[in-house]
XYZ file of N, CA, C and O in Angstrom:
428
model
N -51.547 38.724 -6.848
C -51.839 37.318 -6.996
C -50.595 36.541 -6.630
O -49.475 36.843 -6.973
N -50.784 35.397 -5.898
C -49.660 34.546 -5.523
C -48.899 34.054 -6.691
O -49.472 33.785 -7.727
N -47.562 33.858 -6.499
C -46.712 33.374 -7.602
C -47.118 32.009 -8.097
O -46.752 31.740 -9.256
N -47.711 31.174 -7.278
C -48.117 29.880 -7.745
C -49.494 29.779 -8.403
O -50.010 28.651 -8.553
N -50.107 30.924 -8.667
C -51.449 30.971 -9.354
C -51.274 31.398 -10.779
O -50.634 32.398 -10.985
N -51.893 30.658 -11.720
C -51.889 31.071 -13.169
C -53.312 31.421 -13.413
O -54.212 30.547 -13.333
N -53.652 32.660 -13.673
C -55.047 33.065 -14.080
C -55.060 33.566 -15.449
O -54.313 34.485 -15.841
N -55.865 32.966 -16.277
C -56.059 33.373 -17.719
C -57.394 33.840 -17.923
O -58.368 32.983 -17.884
N -57.639 35.135 -18.144
C -58.982 35.684 -18.278
C -59.679 35.236 -19.621
O -60.906 35.116 -19.594
N -58.895 34.988 -20.635
C -59.564 34.519 -21.940
C -58.600 33.622 -22.649
O -57.791 34.050 -23.446
N -58.744 32.299 -22.360
C -57.819 31.373 -22.903
C -57.891 31.407 -24.504
O -56.874 31.325 -25.173
N -59.053 31.481 -25.052
C -59.244 31.480 -26.410
C -58.487 32.648 -27.144
O -57.954 32.498 -28.245
N -58.371 33.802 -26.468
C -57.741 34.914 -27.032
C -56.158 34.698 -27.146
O -55.496 35.413 -27.881
N -55.675 33.742 -26.442
C -54.255 33.454 -26.474
C -53.822 32.589 -27.654
O -52.655 32.306 -27.839
N -54.781 32.088 -28.411
C -54.480 31.278 -29.536
C -54.789 32.189 -30.764
O -55.887 32.374 -31.281
N -53.749 32.747 -31.433
C -53.905 33.750 -32.468
C -54.397 33.150 -33.717
O -54.236 31.892 -33.972
N -55.075 33.864 -34.553
C -55.438 33.457 -35.923
C -54.121 33.279 -36.719
O -53.240 34.135 -36.620
N -54.032 32.123 -37.415
C -52.848 31.913 -38.219
C -53.294 31.685 -39.712
O -54.199 30.952 -39.959
N -52.680 32.338 -40.593
C -53.114 32.258 -42.029
C -52.671 30.864 -42.616
O -53.317 30.424 -43.651
N -51.617 30.258 -42.059
C -51.198 28.928 -42.506
C -50.447 28.275 -41.440
O -49.848 28.956 -40.529
N -50.381 26.975 -41.460
C -49.639 26.244 -40.426
C -50.407 26.048 -39.143
O -51.623 26.224 -39.003
N -49.693 25.665 -38.079
C -50.146 25.341 -36.808
C -49.177 26.134 -35.828
O -47.992 25.964 -35.948
N -49.794 26.930 -34.965
C -49.017 27.614 -33.975
C -49.285 27.045 -32.624
O -50.499 26.747 -32.281
N -48.265 26.762 -31.789
C -48.555 26.261 -30.431
C -47.720 27.138 -29.483
O -46.706 27.625 -29.798
N -48.329 27.314 -28.294
C -47.694 28.129 -27.266
C -47.951 27.467 -25.915
O -49.056 27.208 -25.537
N -46.884 27.175 -25.212
C -46.972 26.593 -23.825
C -47.267 27.686 -22.862
O -46.459 28.691 -22.757
N -48.374 27.606 -22.161
C -48.768 28.642 -21.159
C -48.381 28.247 -19.699
O -48.238 29.123 -18.927
N -48.354 26.959 -19.449
C -47.900 26.474 -18.126
C -47.211 25.189 -18.278
O -47.591 24.277 -19.077
N -46.124 25.084 -17.623
C -45.285 23.849 -17.635
C -44.861 23.500 -16.196
O -43.644 23.537 -15.915
N -45.826 23.297 -15.351
C -45.550 23.004 -13.932
C -45.419 21.456 -13.737
O -45.777 20.703 -14.592
N -45.028 21.031 -12.558
C -44.906 19.553 -12.327
C -46.254 18.859 -12.472
O -46.294 17.704 -12.743
N -47.364 19.562 -12.160
C -48.692 18.993 -12.166
C -49.321 18.946 -13.570
O -50.193 18.095 -13.827
N -49.015 19.877 -14.404
C -49.756 20.136 -15.606
C -48.945 20.843 -16.716
O -48.160 21.718 -16.349
N -49.082 20.456 -17.918
C -48.525 21.297 -19.039
C -49.750 21.732 -19.917
O -50.586 20.927 -20.349
N -49.854 23.031 -20.101
C -51.014 23.576 -20.806
C -50.430 24.155 -22.113
O -49.587 25.130 -22.071
N -50.923 23.750 -23.202
C -50.411 24.209 -24.513
C -51.737 24.645 -25.263
O -52.640 23.943 -25.419
N -51.640 25.880 -25.807
C -52.699 26.371 -26.746
C -52.273 26.295 -28.182
O -51.125 26.633 -28.540
N -53.135 25.718 -28.965
C -52.879 25.522 -30.457
C -53.805 26.406 -31.293
O -55.004 26.578 -30.970
N -53.331 26.948 -32.422
C -54.107 27.640 -33.405
C -53.768 26.910 -34.747
O -52.597 26.857 -35.149
N -54.826 26.466 -35.502
C -54.692 25.784 -36.706
C -55.216 26.693 -37.842
O -56.331 27.235 -37.676
N -54.593 26.826 -38.952
C -55.183 27.315 -40.156
C -56.156 26.326 -40.757
O -55.963 25.064 -40.572
N -57.105 26.671 -41.507
C -58.045 25.741 -42.170
C -57.266 24.726 -43.029
O -56.274 25.058 -43.698
N -57.583 23.499 -42.884
C -56.987 22.427 -43.623
C -55.725 21.750 -42.927
O -55.178 20.759 -43.427
N -55.274 22.364 -41.870
C -54.037 21.869 -41.191
C -54.403 20.614 -40.304
O -55.507 20.599 -39.839
N -53.472 19.799 -40.127
C -53.699 18.625 -39.319
C -52.533 18.218 -38.457
O -51.384 18.250 -38.984
N -52.845 17.795 -37.273
C -51.798 16.981 -36.498
C -52.095 15.592 -36.840
O -53.104 15.061 -36.416
N -51.119 14.948 -37.549
C -51.389 13.575 -37.939
C -51.472 12.639 -36.720
O -50.972 13.076 -35.660
N -51.801 11.409 -36.944
C -51.927 10.535 -35.814
C -50.646 10.303 -35.021
O -49.549 10.177 -35.630
N -50.758 10.471 -33.724
C -49.661 10.374 -32.779
C -50.158 9.943 -31.431
O -51.341 9.800 -31.254
N -49.243 9.774 -30.494
C -49.601 9.460 -29.117
C -48.928 10.400 -28.186
O -47.929 11.075 -28.618
N -49.324 10.455 -26.965
C -48.619 11.287 -25.950
C -48.232 10.349 -24.780
O -48.967 9.387 -24.511
N -47.108 10.593 -24.169
C -46.717 9.814 -23.068
C -47.434 10.039 -21.777
O -47.336 9.219 -20.868
N -48.197 11.109 -21.788
C -49.025 11.428 -20.560
C -50.520 11.412 -20.944
O -50.880 11.685 -22.107
N -51.396 11.237 -19.925
C -52.787 11.375 -20.149
C -53.055 12.869 -20.608
O -52.321 13.725 -20.193
N -54.087 13.045 -21.447
C -54.282 14.431 -21.956
C -55.738 14.673 -22.030
O -56.602 13.804 -22.226
N -56.073 15.996 -21.978
C -57.390 16.545 -22.172
C -57.284 17.581 -23.349
O -56.397 18.398 -23.428
N -58.226 17.463 -24.339
C -58.298 18.413 -25.415
C -59.550 19.211 -25.190
O -60.631 18.630 -25.032
N -59.523 20.481 -25.288
C -60.700 21.377 -25.223
C -60.732 22.335 -26.397
O -59.800 23.093 -26.543
N -61.715 22.157 -27.234
C -61.763 23.058 -28.415
C -62.367 24.393 -28.014
O -63.407 24.449 -27.371
N -61.654 25.470 -28.292
C -62.049 26.797 -27.901
C -62.856 27.524 -29.033
O -63.672 28.335 -28.736
N -62.418 27.270 -30.289
C -63.106 27.912 -31.416
C -62.831 27.114 -32.711
O -61.844 26.469 -32.772
N -63.735 27.288 -33.643
C -63.600 26.701 -34.919
C -64.200 25.287 -35.001
O -64.808 24.770 -34.072
N -64.092 24.646 -36.157
C -64.630 23.337 -36.501
C -63.614 22.436 -37.100
O -62.686 22.889 -37.741
N -63.780 21.136 -36.837
C -62.822 20.210 -37.341
C -63.245 18.738 -37.115
O -64.364 18.504 -36.871
N -62.267 17.932 -37.126
C -62.465 16.515 -36.882
C -61.337 15.905 -36.000
O -60.109 16.298 -36.276
N -61.695 15.100 -35.085
C -60.631 14.329 -34.253
C -60.898 12.864 -34.438
O -62.129 12.432 -34.498
N -59.813 12.181 -34.602
C -59.876 10.692 -34.541
C -59.131 10.282 -33.259
O -57.934 10.569 -33.069
N -59.956 9.637 -32.463
C -59.465 9.227 -31.061
C -59.610 7.804 -30.899
O -60.754 7.310 -30.940
N -58.547 7.019 -30.729
C -58.662 5.613 -30.591
C -59.381 4.936 -31.732
O -60.128 3.970 -31.592
N -59.248 5.476 -32.942
C -59.796 4.871 -34.145
C -61.157 5.385 -34.452
O -61.719 5.045 -35.531
N -61.864 6.180 -33.548
C -63.205 6.701 -33.723
C -63.176 8.200 -34.219
O -62.554 8.956 -33.565
N -63.926 8.462 -35.303
C -63.980 9.762 -35.820
C -65.068 10.612 -35.084
O -66.124 10.083 -34.850
N -64.720 11.905 -34.736
C -65.595 12.795 -34.100
C -65.559 14.177 -34.740
O -64.504 14.667 -34.897
N -66.780 14.790 -34.999
C -66.783 16.199 -35.429
C -66.498 17.026 -34.101
O -66.970 16.651 -32.982
N -65.680 18.054 -34.179
C -65.368 18.894 -33.048
C -65.659 20.334 -33.341
O -65.632 20.764 -34.519
N -65.987 21.046 -32.310
C -66.334 22.515 -32.432
C -66.237 23.097 -31.040
O -65.883 22.498 -30.060
N -66.600 24.382 -30.890
C -66.334 25.068 -29.624
C -67.099 24.332 -28.541
O -68.209 23.961 -28.675
N -66.408 24.090 -27.475
C -66.914 23.345 -26.338
C -66.568 21.900 -26.284
O -66.784 21.223 -25.259
N -66.148 21.335 -27.459
C -65.804 19.937 -27.425
C -64.666 19.627 -26.456
O -63.724 20.395 -26.402
N -64.811 18.587 -25.703
C -63.782 18.283 -24.636
C -63.635 16.764 -24.653
O -64.687 16.059 -24.701
N -62.427 16.245 -24.599
C -62.199 14.854 -24.468
C -60.952 14.574 -23.687
O -59.975 15.322 -23.674
N -60.932 13.446 -22.931
C -59.909 12.994 -22.053
C -59.387 11.720 -22.730
O -60.162 10.851 -23.101
N -58.075 11.534 -22.801
C -57.433 10.401 -23.369
C -56.372 9.823 -22.406
O -55.644 10.681 -21.770
N -56.353 8.565 -22.225
C -55.232 7.972 -21.519
C -53.852 8.120 -22.272
O -53.878 8.417 -23.461
N -52.849 7.956 -21.474
C -51.463 8.006 -22.202
C -51.367 6.935 -23.315
O -51.997 5.908 -23.218
N -50.674 7.265 -24.335
C -50.377 6.437 -25.479
C -51.679 6.101 -26.333
O -51.643 5.110 -27.090
N -52.723 6.876 -26.159
C -53.886 6.690 -27.038
C -53.632 7.388 -28.369
O -53.319 8.539 -28.396
N -53.781 6.655 -29.466
C -53.523 7.258 -30.847
C -54.727 8.274 -31.127
O -55.855 8.034 -30.839
N -54.294 9.421 -31.651
C -55.181 10.472 -32.020
C -54.664 11.415 -33.110
O -53.473 11.473 -33.270
N -55.625 12.062 -33.760
C -55.226 13.091 -34.681
C -56.307 14.215 -34.774
O -57.461 13.942 -34.249
N -55.992 15.372 -35.210
C -56.889 16.502 -35.198
C -56.670 17.219 -36.500
O -55.531 17.587 -36.990
N -57.785 17.461 -37.192
C -57.806 18.262 -38.460
C -58.660 19.447 -38.420
O -59.833 19.310 -38.010
N -58.299 20.654 -38.823
C -59.072 21.877 -38.764
C -59.748 21.995 -40.103
O -59.187 21.969 -41.149
N -61.109 22.241 -40.028
C -61.916 22.551 -41.293
C -61.983 24.071 -41.416
O -61.997 24.600 -42.558
N -62.048 24.783 -40.347
C -62.008 26.225 -40.259
C -60.808 26.621 -39.390
O -60.160 25.795 -38.812
N -60.491 27.955 -39.234
C -59.502 28.343 -38.207
C -59.973 27.658 -36.854
O -61.162 27.728 -36.476
N -59.034 26.933 -36.257
C -59.448 26.231 -35.047
C -58.389 26.569 -33.899
O -57.295 26.633 -34.188
N -58.917 26.767 -32.697
C -58.121 26.999 -31.541
C -58.515 25.932 -30.477
O -59.723 25.624 -30.263
N -57.505 25.387 -29.869
C -57.729 24.382 -28.810
C -56.735 24.468 -27.678
O -55.589 24.963 -27.876
N -57.116 23.990 -26.543
C -56.293 23.904 -25.390
C -55.920 22.438 -25.214
O -56.804 21.561 -25.226
N -54.620 22.135 -24.975
C -54.171 20.711 -24.649
C -53.574 20.789 -23.241
O -52.753 21.555 -22.912
N -54.157 19.963 -22.351
C -53.715 19.767 -20.987
C -53.086 18.464 -20.919
O -53.710 17.336 -21.057
N -51.725 18.419 -20.686
C -51.013 17.087 -20.489
C -50.895 16.918 -18.941
O -50.354 17.762 -18.176
N -51.461 15.874 -18.460
C -51.575 15.586 -17.029
C -50.471 14.700 -16.523
O -49.772 14.044 -17.299
N -50.288 14.620 -15.235
C -49.317 13.785 -14.609
C -49.918 12.309 -14.572
O -51.021 12.128 -14.163
N -49.198 11.358 -15.039
C -49.686 9.960 -15.010
C -49.957 9.557 -13.615
O -49.339 9.946 -12.615
N -51.034 8.704 -13.417
C -51.423 8.227 -12.094
C -50.417 7.342 -11.520
O -49.689 6.732 -12.265
């Protein structure tokens, strides 16, 4: 495979089950994209914050809640949302939760 190709056969498998806390792992940090996989223990939360770059969140496994731009949303496997830079958001896990975060290059 060419050096400039990143192929991940099972992204969800790269987010390990964690008994407590939140685990994050950066899988790609190229000029075009930063990909971080998160694993949350039940009850854990990323409190409200913003990112300097536009972002996409893709829930891979588990159930929880996201507050994005002041609106509450139930999240589960397959949930996907795109946010502009500096959009306030938070994520709380109700069950073990795995998600991928894609930080994009600003337009």
